[in-house]
């Protein structure tokens, strides 16, 4: 359960983000940008005045409608993207770039793992970059591969794996570097319902075994209630922020069919609807 006395790990204060459209136009094709600029509101902020504290070891869910700025916030936390205003602190120090204490798992495993490397090679890759010796790499990667249930598949290439297995490779690769924080952006969004459920259960087990802090984005209400200790609910972009935080009062594993869990899910749904409608008047 969520322990309110635990140490604060991440502090987000008055965070705002507005995309620098001029600069981005130099980097991306105009066609792609036109769509994004329209949705992102050229003249305004995507995220506006986001405030949140996340405790060490917490399984934290960011829940919001598509396009509200969830990935933007995660990318700022990962250090891939600069904020426009406010503060984002990790153990009291500003986040300005990626760091080894933060491991990132993307929605699309295909663009995140290397097709020319085996499962073992992919999971060892980060360790190799850090200069970890071969024997040690083998051992750590072996443990991570076992943890995500891929033992026996070490020599396979991504083209020989299912979507769920590729996502496991990505998770194993993150875990192998032993980050304190796992940042996951809709990691199970592209998977079929059954595989998704299996990986959700595995993620809960991994979290329990490793006590990592998990920052997990989803637009799926059921997934949020199944996984999270706390759920941050976003209002809609532009000027999105976190309008509601809820603590999930159930032990793991959770049974979505139990009346108290489904009643709670219904309440979260209402919060989400209210959040989405909160700044409707600002919408494009
Ligand atoms: N590089 C970018 N340049 C301009 N606008 C962007 C860029 N990336 C995202 N946006 C806009 O910011 C908003 C939030 O995007 P995103 O964080 O990807 O939302 P989510 O992950 O919640 O679906 C969207 O309206 C999107 O179009
Ligand atoms: Mg996203």
Coordinates of C-alpha atoms and ligand atoms in Angstrom, one line a residue:
X1 CA 0.0 0.0 0.0
X2 CA 0.9 3.6 -0.5
X3 CA 3.0 4.8 2.4
X4 CA 2.6 8.5 3.0
X5 CA 5.7 8.6 5.2
X6 CA 7.9 7.3 2.4
X7 CA 10.6 9.5 0.9
X8 CA 9.6 11.8 -1.9
X9 CA 11.4 10.9 -5.1
X10 CA 10.0 13.2 -7.8
X11 CA 8.6 16.7 -7.3
X12 CA 6.8 18.4 -10.2
X13 CA 6.1 22.1 -9.4
X14 CA 4.2 24.5 -11.6
X15 CA 5.4 22.6 -14.7
X16 CA 4.3 24.0 -18.0
X17 CA 5.2 22.9 -21.5
X18 CA 4.7 24.7 -24.8
X19 CA 6.2 23.3 -28.0
X20 CA 8.6 25.5 -29.8
X21 CA 6.9 25.3 -33.1
X22 CA 9.4 27.4 -35.1
X23 CA 12.3 25.3 -34.0
X24 CA 10.5 22.0 -34.6
X25 CA 9.6 23.0 -38.1
X26 CA 13.3 22.9 -38.9
X27 CA 13.5 19.3 -37.6
X28 CA 10.4 17.6 -38.8
X29 CA 8.5 17.5 -42.1
X30 CA 5.8 20.2 -42.3
X31 CA 3.0 17.6 -42.9
X32 CA 3.6 15.8 -39.7
X33 CA 4.0 19.1 -37.8
X34 CA 0.9 20.7 -39.2
X35 CA -1.2 18.0 -37.5
X36 CA 0.7 18.3 -34.2
X37 CA 0.7 22.1 -34.1
X38 CA -3.1 22.1 -34.6
X39 CA -3.6 19.6 -31.8
X40 CA -0.9 21.1 -29.6
X41 CA -2.4 24.6 -29.9
X42 CA 0.2 26.8 -31.5
X43 CA -0.3 29.7 -29.3
X44 CA -0.7 28.0 -26.0
X45 CA 0.6 25.4 -23.6
X46 CA 0.1 21.7 -23.8
X47 CA 0.7 21.3 -20.1
X48 CA 0.0 24.2 -17.8
X49 CA 0.9 24.3 -14.1
X50 CA 1.3 20.6 -13.3
X51 CA 2.0 19.9 -9.6
X52 CA 2.7 16.4 -8.3
X53 CA 4.9 14.6 -5.8
X54 CA 5.7 10.9 -6.3
X55 CA 7.1 8.8 -3.5
X56 CA 10.0 6.4 -3.8
X57 CA 8.8 2.9 -4.7
X58 CA 5.4 4.1 -5.8
X59 CA 3.5 2.6 -8.7
X60 CA 2.1 5.8 -10.2
X61 CA -0.3 5.9 -13.1
X62 CA -0.9 8.9 -15.4
X63 CA -4.4 8.6 -16.8
X64 CA -5.8 10.9 -19.4
X65 CA -7.4 11.1 -22.8
X66 CA -5.3 10.8 -26.0
X67 CA -3.4 14.0 -26.8
X68 CA -3.6 15.5 -23.3
X69 CA 0.1 15.6 -22.8
X70 CA 0.9 12.3 -21.0
X71 CA 3.9 11.5 -23.3
X72 CA 5.0 15.1 -23.0
X73 CA 5.2 14.8 -19.3
X74 CA 6.9 11.4 -19.3
X75 CA 9.4 12.7 -21.8
X76 CA 10.2 15.6 -19.6
X77 CA 10.6 13.2 -16.6
X78 CA 12.8 10.9 -18.8
X79 CA 15.0 14.0 -19.7
X80 CA 14.3 13.7 -23.4
X81 CA 12.3 17.0 -23.6
X82 CA 12.9 20.3 -21.9
X83 CA 10.2 22.0 -19.9
X84 CA 9.0 25.5 -20.6
X85 CA 8.4 26.6 -17.0
X86 CA 8.4 25.3 -13.5
X87 CA 10.5 22.7 -11.8
X88 CA 11.0 18.9 -12.1
X89 CA 13.1 17.5 -9.4
X90 CA 14.5 14.0 -8.7
X91 CA 15.8 13.6 -5.2
X92 CA 15.9 17.4 -5.0
X93 CA 18.0 17.9 -8.2
X94 CA 16.5 19.3 -11.5
X95 CA 16.0 16.8 -14.3
X96 CA 17.7 18.2 -17.4
X97 CA 18.8 15.1 -19.3
X98 CA 18.4 11.3 -19.4
X99 CA 20.2 9.4 -16.6
X100 CA 20.9 5.7 -15.7
X101 CA 18.6 5.9 -12.7
X102 CA 15.7 6.2 -15.1
X103 CA 14.8 3.4 -17.5
X104 CA 12.3 4.1 -20.3
X105 CA 9.9 1.6 -21.9
X106 CA 8.1 2.8 -25.0
X107 CA 4.8 1.7 -26.5
X108 CA 6.3 0.6 -29.7
X109 CA 8.8 -2.2 -29.0
X110 CA 9.7 -2.4 -32.7
X111 CA 11.3 1.0 -32.8
X112 CA 12.9 0.6 -29.4
X113 CA 14.8 -2.7 -29.7
X114 CA 17.5 -3.5 -32.2
X115 CA 16.4 -6.0 -34.9
X116 CA 19.9 -7.2 -35.6
X117 CA 20.6 -8.2 -32.1
X118 CA 19.3 -11.3 -30.3
X119 CA 17.2 -11.1 -27.1
X120 CA 20.4 -11.6 -25.1
X121 CA 22.2 -8.9 -27.2
X122 CA 19.4 -6.4 -26.8
X123 CA 19.2 -6.9 -23.0
X124 CA 23.0 -6.7 -22.7
X125 CA 23.3 -3.6 -24.9
X126 CA 23.0 -0.9 -22.2
X127 CA 25.3 -2.8 -19.9
X128 CA 27.9 -3.1 -22.7
X129 CA 27.6 0.7 -23.3
X130 CA 28.3 1.2 -19.5
X131 CA 31.4 -0.9 -19.9
X132 CA 30.2 -3.9 -17.8
X133 CA 32.5 -6.9 -18.4
X134 CA 31.2 -9.8 -20.6
X135 CA 30.7 -12.4 -17.8
X136 CA 28.9 -9.9 -15.6
X137 CA 26.7 -8.8 -18.5
X138 CA 25.7 -12.4 -19.2
X139 CA 24.7 -12.9 -15.6
X140 CA 22.7 -9.6 -15.2
X141 CA 21.0 -10.0 -18.6
X142 CA 20.2 -13.7 -17.8
X143 CA 18.5 -12.6 -14.6
X144 CA 16.5 -9.9 -16.3
X145 CA 15.5 -12.2 -19.1
X146 CA 14.3 -14.8 -16.5
X147 CA 12.4 -12.1 -14.6
X148 CA 10.3 -11.2 -17.7
X149 CA 9.7 -14.8 -18.5
X150 CA 11.9 -15.1 -21.6
X151 CA 14.3 -17.8 -20.5
X152 CA 15.0 -20.2 -23.4
X153 CA 14.5 -17.4 -26.0
X154 CA 17.9 -15.7 -25.5
X155 CA 19.3 -16.5 -29.0
X156 CA 16.2 -15.4 -30.9
X157 CA 16.0 -12.2 -33.0
X158 CA 13.1 -9.8 -32.6
X159 CA 11.6 -10.9 -36.0
X160 CA 11.1 -14.4 -34.3
X161 CA 9.2 -12.9 -31.4
X162 CA 5.5 -12.0 -30.8
X163 CA 4.5 -8.4 -29.8
X164 CA 4.3 -9.4 -26.2
X165 CA 7.7 -11.0 -26.2
X166 CA 9.3 -7.9 -27.8
X167 CA 7.8 -5.8 -25.1
X168 CA 9.3 -8.2 -22.5
X169 CA 12.7 -7.7 -24.2
X170 CA 12.3 -4.0 -23.8
X171 CA 11.3 -4.3 -20.1
X172 CA 14.2 -6.7 -19.5
X173 CA 16.6 -4.3 -21.2
X174 CA 15.5 -1.5 -18.9
X175 CA 15.6 -3.6 -15.8
X176 CA 19.1 -4.9 -16.6
X177 CA 20.6 -1.5 -16.0
X178 CA 18.9 -1.5 -12.6
X179 CA 17.3 1.9 -12.8
X180 CA 15.5 3.2 -9.7
X181 CA 12.7 4.4 -11.8
X182 CA 10.9 2.7 -14.7
X183 CA 9.2 5.2 -17.0
X184 CA 6.6 3.4 -19.2
X185 CA 4.5 5.1 -21.9
X186 CA 1.5 2.9 -22.7
X187 CA 3.8 -0.1 -22.9
X188 CA 0.9 -2.6 -23.3
X189 CA -1.3 -0.4 -25.6
X190 CA -0.5 -2.4 -28.7
X191 CA -1.0 -5.9 -27.3
X192 CA -4.0 -8.2 -27.4
X193 CA -6.1 -8.4 -24.2
X194 CA -4.7 -11.7 -23.0
X195 CA -1.1 -10.8 -23.5
X196 CA -1.7 -7.5 -21.9
X197 CA -3.2 -9.1 -18.8
X198 CA -0.2 -11.5 -18.5
X199 CA 2.3 -8.6 -18.8
X200 CA 0.4 -6.5 -16.3
X201 CA 0.6 -9.3 -13.8
X202 CA 4.3 -9.7 -14.5
X203 CA 4.9 -6.0 -14.1
X204 CA 3.2 -6.1 -10.7
X205 CA 5.5 -9.0 -9.7
X206 CA 8.6 -7.3 -11.0
X207 CA 7.7 -4.1 -9.1
X208 CA 7.2 -6.1 -5.9
X209 CA 10.5 -8.0 -6.3
X210 CA 12.6 -4.9 -7.2
X211 CA 10.8 -2.1 -5.3
X212 CA 11.3 0.3 -8.2
X213 CA 9.3 3.4 -8.7
X214 CA 7.1 3.0 -11.7
X215 CA 5.7 5.9 -13.7
X216 CA 3.1 4.4 -16.0
X217 CA 1.0 6.2 -18.7
X218 CA -2.2 4.8 -19.9
X219 CA -5.5 6.0 -21.3
X220 CA -7.1 2.8 -20.2
X221 CA -9.2 3.2 -17.0
X222 CA -9.3 -0.6 -16.2
X223 CA -5.5 -0.8 -16.6
X224 CA -5.0 2.2 -14.3
X225 CA -7.1 0.7 -11.5
X226 CA -5.6 -2.8 -12.0
X227 CA -2.0 -1.6 -11.7
X228 CA -1.7 1.7 -9.8
X229 CA -1.2 2.6 -6.2
X230 CA -2.0 6.2 -7.1
X231 CA -3.6 7.6 -10.2
X232 CA -3.1 11.1 -11.5
X233 CA -5.9 12.2 -13.8
X234 CA -5.2 14.7 -16.5
X235 CA -7.6 17.3 -17.9
X236 CA -7.7 17.8 -21.7
X237 CA -5.1 19.8 -23.7
X238 CA -4.4 22.6 -24.2
X239 CA -3.4 23.8 -20.8
X240 CA -3.8 20.3 -19.4
X241 CA -2.9 19.6 -15.8
X242 CA -3.5 17.0 -13.2
X243 CA -6.9 17.9 -11.8
X244 CA -7.3 14.9 -9.5
X245 CA -5.1 12.3 -7.7
X246 CA -6.7 9.2 -6.3
X247 CA -5.3 6.5 -4.2
X248 CA -6.3 2.9 -5.1
X249 CA -7.4 1.2 -1.9
X250 CA -7.0 -2.4 -2.9
X251 CA -4.3 -5.0 -2.4
X252 CA -2.8 -7.0 -5.3
X253 CA -3.8 -9.0 -7.2
X254 CA -7.0 -7.1 -7.9
X255 CA -10.1 -8.6 -9.2
X256 CA -11.9 -6.1 -11.5
X257 CA -15.1 -8.1 -11.2
X258 CA -15.4 -7.6 -7.4
X259 CA -18.1 -5.1 -6.6
X260 CA -15.9 -2.7 -4.6
X261 CA -13.3 -2.7 -7.4
X262 CA -15.9 -2.0 -10.2
X263 CA -17.6 0.6 -8.0
X264 CA -14.2 2.3 -7.6
X265 CA -13.5 2.1 -11.3
X266 CA -16.8 3.8 -11.9
X267 CA -15.8 6.6 -9.6
X268 CA -12.4 7.0 -11.3
X269 CA -14.3 7.1 -14.6
X270 CA -16.4 10.0 -13.3
X271 CA -13.3 11.9 -12.2
X272 CA -11.8 11.4 -15.6
X273 CA -15.0 12.7 -17.4
X274 CA -15.0 15.7 -15.1
X275 CA -11.3 16.3 -15.7
X276 CA -11.7 16.1 -19.5
X277 CA -14.7 18.5 -19.4
X278 CA -13.0 20.8 -16.9
X279 CA -11.3 23.1 -19.5
X280 CA -13.5 22.3 -22.5
X281 CA -13.9 26.0 -23.0
X282 CA -10.2 26.3 -23.8
X283 CA -10.2 23.7 -26.5
X284 CA -9.5 24.5 -30.1
Ligands
LIG1 N1 6.9 17.8 -31.1 C1 5.7 18.4 -31.0 N2 5.5 19.6 -31.5 C2 4.3 20.2 -31.4 N3 3.2 19.7 -30.7 C3 3.4 18.5 -30.1 C4 4.7 17.7 -30.2 N4 4.5 16.6 -29.6 C5 3.3 16.6 -29.1 N5 2.6 17.7 -29.4 C6 1.2 18.0 -29.1 O1 1.1 18.0 -27.7 C7 -0.1 17.4 -27.3 C8 0.1 16.4 -26.3 O2 0.8 15.3 -26.9 P1 1.2 14.0 -26.2 O3 2.1 14.4 -25.0 O4 1.8 13.1 -27.2 O5 -0.2 13.4 -25.7 P2 -0.6 12.0 -25.1 O6 0.6 11.2 -24.9 O7 -1.4 12.3 -23.9 O8 -1.5 11.4 -26.1 C9 -0.8 16.9 -28.5 O9 -1.9 17.8 -28.8 C10 0.2 16.9 -29.5 O10 -0.3 17.1 -30.8
LIG2 MG1 1.3 9.4 -25.6

